[in-house]
């Protein structure tokens, strides 16, 4: 091995040792943070404890909920727009995002102006109960009966806002 090679080997070895040490450190810290040592003791005695697992999973769920609440809180209008947008994305985009089945496209002002002129109540009613027009068939709730009337309404509000 030449001078250069052994230098490379040495650097590499140090680097790998460093990585291993770092991994061990992370592992130990993670064990402490998740109460892993405590739970391991329990399983060592043969008591597989579901609640211990639930405990470890719970904080993650709480963080997610807290995040959602924080996002939904504060500005009520923003929250409505957000959920309307979500409903649109999951239940309406297939047609209204692409123009499939003759659906007026999101943001196509020419296609929406006459419809918007019908008034919000009519549009929401058509979206909830279904509607057959010159262009095609708008299925009730976009073909998703699991949606609440409010969810459909917020989606219509979102679509109308984008079509103005
Ligand atoms: C399977 C395709 C399809 C899906 C999914 C769909 N739509 Fe439609 N939608 C249509 C079509 C086609 C029209 C146009 C009907 C016409 O005027 O001929 C329409 C029209 C509309 C209109 C205008 C109604 C009117 O009176 O002019 C609204 C509002 C609407 N859709 C809302 C929604 C909402 C909200 C969703 C999701 C919850 C949704 N649509 C999902 C196909 C769809």
mmCIF file of N, CA and C in Angstrom, residues 40-131:
data_model
loop_
_atom_site.group_PDB
_atom_site.id
_atom_site.type_symbol
_atom_site.label_atom_id
_atom_site.label_comp_id
_atom_site.label_asym_id
_atom_site.label_seq_id
_atom_site.Cartn_x
_atom_site.Cartn_y
_atom_site.Cartn_z
ATOM 1 N N UNK A 40 -38.369 -2.344 27.383
ATOM 2 C CA UNK A 40 -37.592 -3.550 27.153
ATOM 3 C C UNK A 40 -37.573 -4.415 28.411
ATOM 4 N N UNK A 41 -37.485 -3.774 29.565
ATOM 5 C CA UNK A 41 -37.527 -4.508 30.823
ATOM 6 C C UNK A 41 -38.819 -5.315 30.923
ATOM 7 N N UNK A 42 -39.899 -4.689 30.549
ATOM 8 C CA UNK A 42 -41.189 -5.366 30.630
ATOM 9 C C UNK A 42 -41.237 -6.593 29.730
ATOM 10 N N UNK A 43 -40.786 -6.408 28.469
ATOM 11 C CA UNK A 43 -40.872 -7.534 27.555
ATOM 12 C C UNK A 43 -39.897 -8.632 27.982
ATOM 13 N N UNK A 44 -38.842 -8.223 28.697
ATOM 14 C CA UNK A 44 -37.895 -9.224 29.183
ATOM 15 C C UNK A 44 -38.575 -10.155 30.184
ATOM 16 N N UNK A 45 -39.556 -9.633 30.928
ATOM 17 C CA UNK A 45 -40.276 -10.467 31.883
ATOM 18 C C UNK A 45 -41.404 -11.231 31.203
ATOM 19 N N UNK A 46 -41.513 -11.070 29.864
ATOM 20 C CA UNK A 46 -42.507 -11.828 29.131
ATOM 21 C C UNK A 46 -43.856 -11.145 29.048
ATOM 22 N N UNK A 47 -43.979 -9.958 29.618
ATOM 23 C CA UNK A 47 -45.253 -9.250 29.554
ATOM 24 C C UNK A 47 -45.283 -8.333 28.345
ATOM 25 N N UNK A 48 -45.751 -8.865 27.239
ATOM 26 C CA UNK A 48 -45.927 -8.020 26.076
ATOM 27 C C UNK A 48 -47.078 -7.073 26.389
ATOM 28 N N UNK A 49 -46.805 -5.784 26.358
ATOM 29 C CA UNK A 49 -47.783 -4.825 26.841
ATOM 30 C C UNK A 49 -48.228 -3.910 25.702
ATOM 31 N N UNK A 50 -49.463 -4.085 25.239
ATOM 32 C CA UNK A 50 -49.963 -3.263 24.143
ATOM 33 C C UNK A 50 -50.003 -1.789 24.523
ATOM 34 N N UNK A 51 -50.320 -1.520 25.778
ATOM 35 C CA UNK A 51 -50.448 -0.123 26.181
ATOM 36 C C UNK A 51 -49.113 0.588 26.096
ATOM 37 N N UNK A 52 -48.041 -0.167 26.302
ATOM 38 C CA UNK A 52 -46.720 0.445 26.165
ATOM 39 C C UNK A 52 -46.498 0.874 24.731
ATOM 40 N N UNK A 53 -46.941 0.023 23.800
ATOM 41 C CA UNK A 53 -46.817 0.372 22.382
ATOM 42 C C UNK A 53 -47.713 1.568 22.070
ATOM 43 N N UNK A 54 -48.938 1.533 22.574
ATOM 44 C CA UNK A 54 -49.861 2.635 22.355
ATOM 45 C C UNK A 54 -49.283 3.932 22.890
ATOM 46 N N UNK A 55 -48.645 3.832 24.059
ATOM 47 C CA UNK A 55 -48.030 5.015 24.653
ATOM 48 C C UNK A 55 -46.977 5.604 23.732
ATOM 49 N N UNK A 56 -46.214 4.716 23.145
ATOM 50 C CA UNK A 56 -45.133 5.194 22.287
ATOM 51 C C UNK A 56 -45.674 5.790 21.001
ATOM 52 N N UNK A 57 -46.806 5.256 20.546
ATOM 53 C CA UNK A 57 -47.376 5.777 19.306
ATOM 54 C C UNK A 57 -48.125 7.080 19.566
ATOM 55 N N UNK A 58 -48.744 7.184 20.749
ATOM 56 C CA UNK A 58 -49.642 8.289 21.050
ATOM 57 C C UNK A 58 -49.060 9.683 20.797
ATOM 58 N N UNK A 59 -47.858 9.972 21.286
ATOM 59 C CA UNK A 59 -47.358 11.342 21.107
ATOM 60 C C UNK A 59 -47.329 11.781 19.657
ATOM 61 N N UNK A 60 -47.038 10.856 18.752
ATOM 62 C CA UNK A 60 -46.996 11.205 17.338
ATOM 63 C C UNK A 60 -48.372 11.667 16.886
ATOM 64 N N UNK A 61 -49.409 10.906 17.273
ATOM 65 C CA UNK A 61 -50.771 11.264 16.896
ATOM 66 C C UNK A 61 -51.135 12.624 17.471
ATOM 67 N N UNK A 62 -50.706 12.879 18.710
ATOM 68 C CA UNK A 62 -51.024 14.150 19.343
ATOM 69 C C UNK A 62 -50.390 15.317 18.613
ATOM 70 N N UNK A 63 -49.155 15.106 18.209
ATOM 71 C CA UNK A 63 -48.474 16.179 17.486
ATOM 72 C C UNK A 63 -49.238 16.505 16.209
ATOM 73 N N UNK A 64 -49.672 15.450 15.501
ATOM 74 C CA UNK A 64 -50.402 15.664 14.260
ATOM 75 C C UNK A 64 -51.692 16.428 14.518
ATOM 76 N N UNK A 65 -52.420 16.000 15.554
ATOM 77 C CA UNK A 65 -53.676 16.686 15.868
ATOM 78 C C UNK A 65 -53.427 18.142 16.216
ATOM 79 N N UNK A 66 -52.424 18.343 17.064
ATOM 80 C CA UNK A 66 -52.126 19.715 17.473
ATOM 81 C C UNK A 66 -51.814 20.563 16.251
ATOM 82 N N UNK A 67 -51.068 19.987 15.305
ATOM 83 C CA UNK A 67 -50.721 20.715 14.096
ATOM 84 C C UNK A 67 -51.959 21.089 13.298
ATOM 85 N N UNK A 68 -52.869 20.122 13.146
ATOM 86 C CA UNK A 68 -54.103 20.383 12.400
ATOM 87 C C UNK A 68 -54.909 21.479 13.055
ATOM 88 N N UNK A 69 -55.022 21.367 14.388
ATOM 89 C CA UNK A 69 -55.812 22.356 15.107
ATOM 90 C C UNK A 69 -55.204 23.740 14.924
ATOM 91 N N UNK A 70 -53.894 23.792 15.003
ATOM 92 C CA UNK A 70 -53.224 25.075 14.849
ATOM 93 C C UNK A 70 -53.480 25.630 13.453
ATOM 94 N N UNK A 71 -53.437 24.741 12.443
ATOM 95 C CA UNK A 71 -53.638 25.199 11.080
ATOM 96 C C UNK A 71 -55.074 25.660 10.873
ATOM 97 N N UNK A 72 -56.034 24.941 11.519
ATOM 98 C CA UNK A 72 -57.441 25.261 11.326
ATOM 99 C C UNK A 72 -57.848 26.466 12.159
ATOM 100 N N UNK A 73 -57.157 26.668 13.250
ATOM 101 C CA UNK A 73 -57.526 27.744 14.150
ATOM 102 C C UNK A 73 -57.170 29.107 13.592
ATOM 103 N N UNK A 74 -57.550 30.120 14.345
ATOM 104 C CA UNK A 74 -57.214 31.471 13.927
ATOM 105 C C UNK A 74 -58.177 32.007 12.900
ATOM 106 N N UNK A 75 -57.809 31.936 11.651
ATOM 107 C CA UNK A 75 -58.596 32.532 10.588
ATOM 108 C C UNK A 75 -59.625 31.537 10.056
ATOM 109 N N UNK A 76 -60.885 31.785 10.375
ATOM 110 C CA UNK A 76 -61.928 30.832 10.018
ATOM 111 C C UNK A 76 -62.114 30.733 8.515
ATOM 112 N N UNK A 77 -62.004 31.868 7.839
ATOM 113 C CA UNK A 77 -62.170 31.888 6.383
ATOM 114 C C UNK A 77 -61.107 31.012 5.736
ATOM 115 N N UNK A 78 -59.884 31.165 6.190
ATOM 116 C CA UNK A 78 -58.784 30.391 5.623
ATOM 117 C C UNK A 78 -59.034 28.903 5.828
ATOM 118 N N UNK A 79 -59.573 28.538 7.001
ATOM 119 C CA UNK A 79 -59.829 27.141 7.298
ATOM 120 C C UNK A 79 -60.873 26.580 6.335
ATOM 121 N N UNK A 80 -61.926 27.372 6.061
ATOM 122 C CA UNK A 80 -62.981 26.925 5.156
ATOM 123 C C UNK A 80 -62.413 26.738 3.756
ATOM 124 N N UNK A 81 -61.625 27.698 3.318
ATOM 125 C CA UNK A 81 -61.034 27.599 1.988
ATOM 126 C C UNK A 81 -60.157 26.360 1.884
ATOM 127 N N UNK A 82 -59.414 26.114 2.927
ATOM 128 C CA UNK A 82 -58.505 24.986 2.926
ATOM 129 C C UNK A 82 -59.268 23.683 2.778
ATOM 130 N N UNK A 83 -60.318 23.514 3.595
ATOM 131 C CA UNK A 83 -61.031 22.251 3.532
ATOM 132 C C UNK A 83 -61.801 22.142 2.212
ATOM 133 N N UNK A 84 -62.320 23.261 1.714
ATOM 134 C CA UNK A 84 -62.991 23.236 0.416
ATOM 135 C C UNK A 84 -62.032 22.796 -0.670
ATOM 136 N N UNK A 85 -60.820 23.301 -0.565
ATOM 137 C CA UNK A 85 -59.790 22.936 -1.531
ATOM 138 C C UNK A 85 -59.464 21.442 -1.422
ATOM 139 N N UNK A 86 -59.420 20.955 -0.180
ATOM 140 C CA UNK A 86 -59.133 19.536 0.043
ATOM 141 C C UNK A 86 -60.221 18.658 -0.557
ATOM 142 N N UNK A 87 -61.478 19.051 -0.290
ATOM 143 C CA UNK A 87 -62.602 18.276 -0.822
ATOM 144 C C UNK A 87 -62.540 18.292 -2.342
ATOM 145 N N UNK A 88 -62.302 19.487 -2.885
ATOM 146 C CA UNK A 88 -62.189 19.605 -4.341
ATOM 147 C C UNK A 88 -61.120 18.657 -4.886
ATOM 148 N N UNK A 89 -59.969 18.674 -4.217
ATOM 149 C CA UNK A 89 -58.842 17.871 -4.703
ATOM 150 C C UNK A 89 -59.167 16.383 -4.692
ATOM 151 N N UNK A 90 -59.922 15.951 -3.671
ATOM 152 C CA UNK A 90 -60.168 14.519 -3.556
ATOM 153 C C UNK A 90 -61.411 14.065 -4.317
ATOM 154 N N UNK A 91 -62.421 14.955 -4.448
ATOM 155 C CA UNK A 91 -63.694 14.482 -5.000
ATOM 156 C C UNK A 91 -64.104 15.149 -6.304
ATOM 157 N N UNK A 92 -63.536 16.281 -6.633
ATOM 158 C CA UNK A 92 -64.030 17.041 -7.783
ATOM 159 C C UNK A 92 -62.984 17.193 -8.890
ATOM 160 N N UNK A 93 -61.728 17.115 -8.496
ATOM 161 C CA UNK A 93 -60.641 17.379 -9.438
ATOM 162 C C UNK A 93 -60.687 16.454 -10.655
ATOM 163 N N UNK A 94 -61.073 15.204 -10.434
ATOM 164 C CA UNK A 94 -61.071 14.224 -11.531
ATOM 165 C C UNK A 94 -61.786 14.779 -12.749
ATOM 166 N N UNK A 95 -62.912 15.459 -12.525
ATOM 167 C CA UNK A 95 -63.646 16.050 -13.653
ATOM 168 C C UNK A 95 -63.323 17.533 -13.816
ATOM 169 N N UNK A 96 -63.435 18.287 -12.719
ATOM 170 C CA UNK A 96 -63.308 19.740 -12.840
ATOM 171 C C UNK A 96 -61.867 20.199 -12.998
ATOM 172 N N UNK A 97 -60.918 19.336 -12.725
ATOM 173 C CA UNK A 97 -59.524 19.706 -12.935
ATOM 174 C C UNK A 97 -59.120 19.480 -14.377
ATOM 175 N N UNK A 98 -59.801 18.569 -15.043
ATOM 176 C CA UNK A 98 -59.371 18.149 -16.374
ATOM 177 C C UNK A 98 -60.367 18.491 -17.479
ATOM 178 N N UNK A 99 -61.627 18.784 -17.064
ATOM 179 C CA UNK A 99 -62.657 19.010 -18.067
ATOM 180 C C UNK A 99 -63.278 17.700 -18.537
ATOM 181 N N UNK A 100 -62.958 16.613 -17.841
ATOM 182 C CA UNK A 100 -63.505 15.309 -18.213
ATOM 183 C C UNK A 100 -65.019 15.318 -18.094
ATOM 184 N N UNK A 101 -65.661 14.544 -18.934
ATOM 185 C CA UNK A 101 -67.113 14.374 -18.915
ATOM 186 C C UNK A 101 -67.848 15.680 -19.195
ATOM 187 N N UNK A 102 -67.121 16.684 -19.745
ATOM 188 C CA UNK A 102 -67.758 17.961 -20.061
ATOM 189 C C UNK A 102 -67.829 18.913 -18.884
ATOM 190 N N UNK A 103 -67.142 18.583 -17.813
ATOM 191 C CA UNK A 103 -67.187 19.428 -16.615
ATOM 192 C C UNK A 103 -66.480 20.758 -16.858
ATOM 193 N N UNK A 104 -67.094 21.860 -16.397
ATOM 194 C CA UNK A 104 -66.402 23.152 -16.480
ATOM 195 C C UNK A 104 -65.143 23.121 -15.631
ATOM 196 N N UNK A 105 -64.026 23.532 -16.206
ATOM 197 C CA UNK A 105 -62.743 23.426 -15.501
ATOM 198 C C UNK A 105 -62.570 24.495 -14.436
ATOM 199 N N UNK A 106 -61.848 24.109 -13.414
ATOM 200 C CA UNK A 106 -61.511 25.044 -12.336
ATOM 201 C C UNK A 106 -60.738 26.234 -12.917
ATOM 202 N N UNK A 107 -61.184 27.443 -12.585
ATOM 203 C CA UNK A 107 -60.462 28.626 -13.015
ATOM 204 C C UNK A 107 -60.807 29.079 -14.432
ATOM 205 N N UNK A 108 -61.684 28.321 -15.127
ATOM 206 C CA UNK A 108 -62.125 28.710 -16.463
ATOM 207 C C UNK A 108 -63.265 29.717 -16.304
ATOM 208 N N UNK A 109 -62.885 31.000 -16.301
ATOM 209 C CA UNK A 109 -63.855 32.044 -15.973
ATOM 210 C C UNK A 109 -65.031 32.064 -16.946
ATOM 211 N N UNK A 110 -64.760 31.852 -18.240
ATOM 212 C CA UNK A 110 -65.835 31.868 -19.231
ATOM 213 C C UNK A 110 -66.839 30.756 -18.942
ATOM 214 N N UNK A 111 -66.326 29.593 -18.568
ATOM 215 C CA UNK A 111 -67.214 28.456 -18.318
ATOM 216 C C UNK A 111 -68.013 28.641 -17.029
ATOM 217 N N UNK A 112 -67.472 29.400 -16.095
ATOM 218 C CA UNK A 112 -68.133 29.512 -14.793
ATOM 219 C C UNK A 112 -69.026 30.736 -14.637
ATOM 220 N N UNK A 113 -68.819 31.789 -15.442
ATOM 221 C CA UNK A 113 -69.535 33.043 -15.182
ATOM 222 C C UNK A 113 -71.053 32.855 -15.223
ATOM 223 N N UNK A 114 -71.557 32.140 -16.247
ATOM 224 C CA UNK A 114 -73.002 31.932 -16.327
ATOM 225 C C UNK A 114 -73.515 31.086 -15.173
ATOM 226 N N UNK A 115 -72.698 30.133 -14.774
ATOM 227 C CA UNK A 115 -73.118 29.250 -13.673
ATOM 228 C C UNK A 115 -73.132 30.036 -12.361
ATOM 229 N N UNK A 116 -72.088 30.832 -12.161
ATOM 230 C CA UNK A 116 -72.022 31.619 -10.930
ATOM 231 C C UNK A 116 -73.219 32.564 -10.853
ATOM 232 N N UNK A 117 -73.667 33.024 -12.041
ATOM 233 C CA UNK A 117 -74.814 33.940 -12.072
ATOM 234 C C UNK A 117 -76.080 33.281 -11.537
ATOM 235 N N UNK A 118 -76.131 31.943 -11.543
ATOM 236 C CA UNK A 118 -77.318 31.247 -11.015
ATOM 237 C C UNK A 118 -77.462 31.445 -9.513
ATOM 238 N N UNK A 119 -76.366 31.787 -8.889
ATOM 239 C CA UNK A 119 -76.401 31.979 -7.440
ATOM 240 C C UNK A 119 -75.835 30.784 -6.702
ATOM 241 N N UNK A 120 -75.285 31.079 -5.578
ATOM 242 C CA UNK A 120 -74.605 30.078 -4.762
ATOM 243 C C UNK A 120 -75.534 28.929 -4.373
ATOM 244 N N UNK A 121 -76.771 29.273 -3.966
ATOM 245 C CA UNK A 121 -77.690 28.235 -3.479
ATOM 246 C C UNK A 121 -77.983 27.195 -4.560
ATOM 247 N N UNK A 122 -78.172 27.684 -5.790
ATOM 248 C CA UNK A 122 -78.475 26.773 -6.896
ATOM 249 C C UNK A 122 -77.275 25.862 -7.162
ATOM 250 N N UNK A 123 -76.091 26.463 -7.211
ATOM 251 C CA UNK A 123 -74.885 25.683 -7.497
ATOM 252 C C UNK A 123 -74.642 24.624 -6.419
ATOM 253 N N UNK A 124 -74.789 25.051 -5.170
ATOM 254 C CA UNK A 124 -74.570 24.102 -4.066
ATOM 255 C C UNK A 124 -75.612 22.982 -4.150
ATOM 256 N N UNK A 125 -76.850 23.361 -4.434
ATOM 257 C CA UNK A 125 -77.920 22.362 -4.574
ATOM 258 C C UNK A 125 -77.597 21.371 -5.681
ATOM 259 N N UNK A 126 -77.123 21.887 -6.824
ATOM 260 C CA UNK A 126 -76.777 20.999 -7.942
ATOM 261 C C UNK A 126 -75.606 20.090 -7.597
ATOM 262 N N UNK A 127 -74.659 20.644 -6.858
ATOM 263 C CA UNK A 127 -73.493 19.840 -6.493
ATOM 264 C C UNK A 127 -73.875 18.738 -5.507
ATOM 265 N N UNK A 128 -74.787 19.058 -4.594
ATOM 266 C CA UNK A 128 -75.191 18.068 -3.583
ATOM 267 C C UNK A 128 -76.133 17.017 -4.178
ATOM 268 N N UNK A 129 -77.108 17.473 -4.979
ATOM 269 C CA UNK A 129 -78.142 16.550 -5.470
ATOM 270 C C UNK A 129 -77.879 16.019 -6.868
ATOM 271 N N UNK A 130 -76.866 16.599 -7.539
ATOM 272 C CA UNK A 130 -76.611 16.189 -8.907
ATOM 273 C C UNK A 130 -77.317 17.116 -9.871
ATOM 274 N N UNK A 131 -76.846 17.138 -11.122
ATOM 275 C CA UNK A 131 -77.375 18.088 -12.090
ATOM 276 C C UNK A 131 -77.012 17.625 -13.482
#
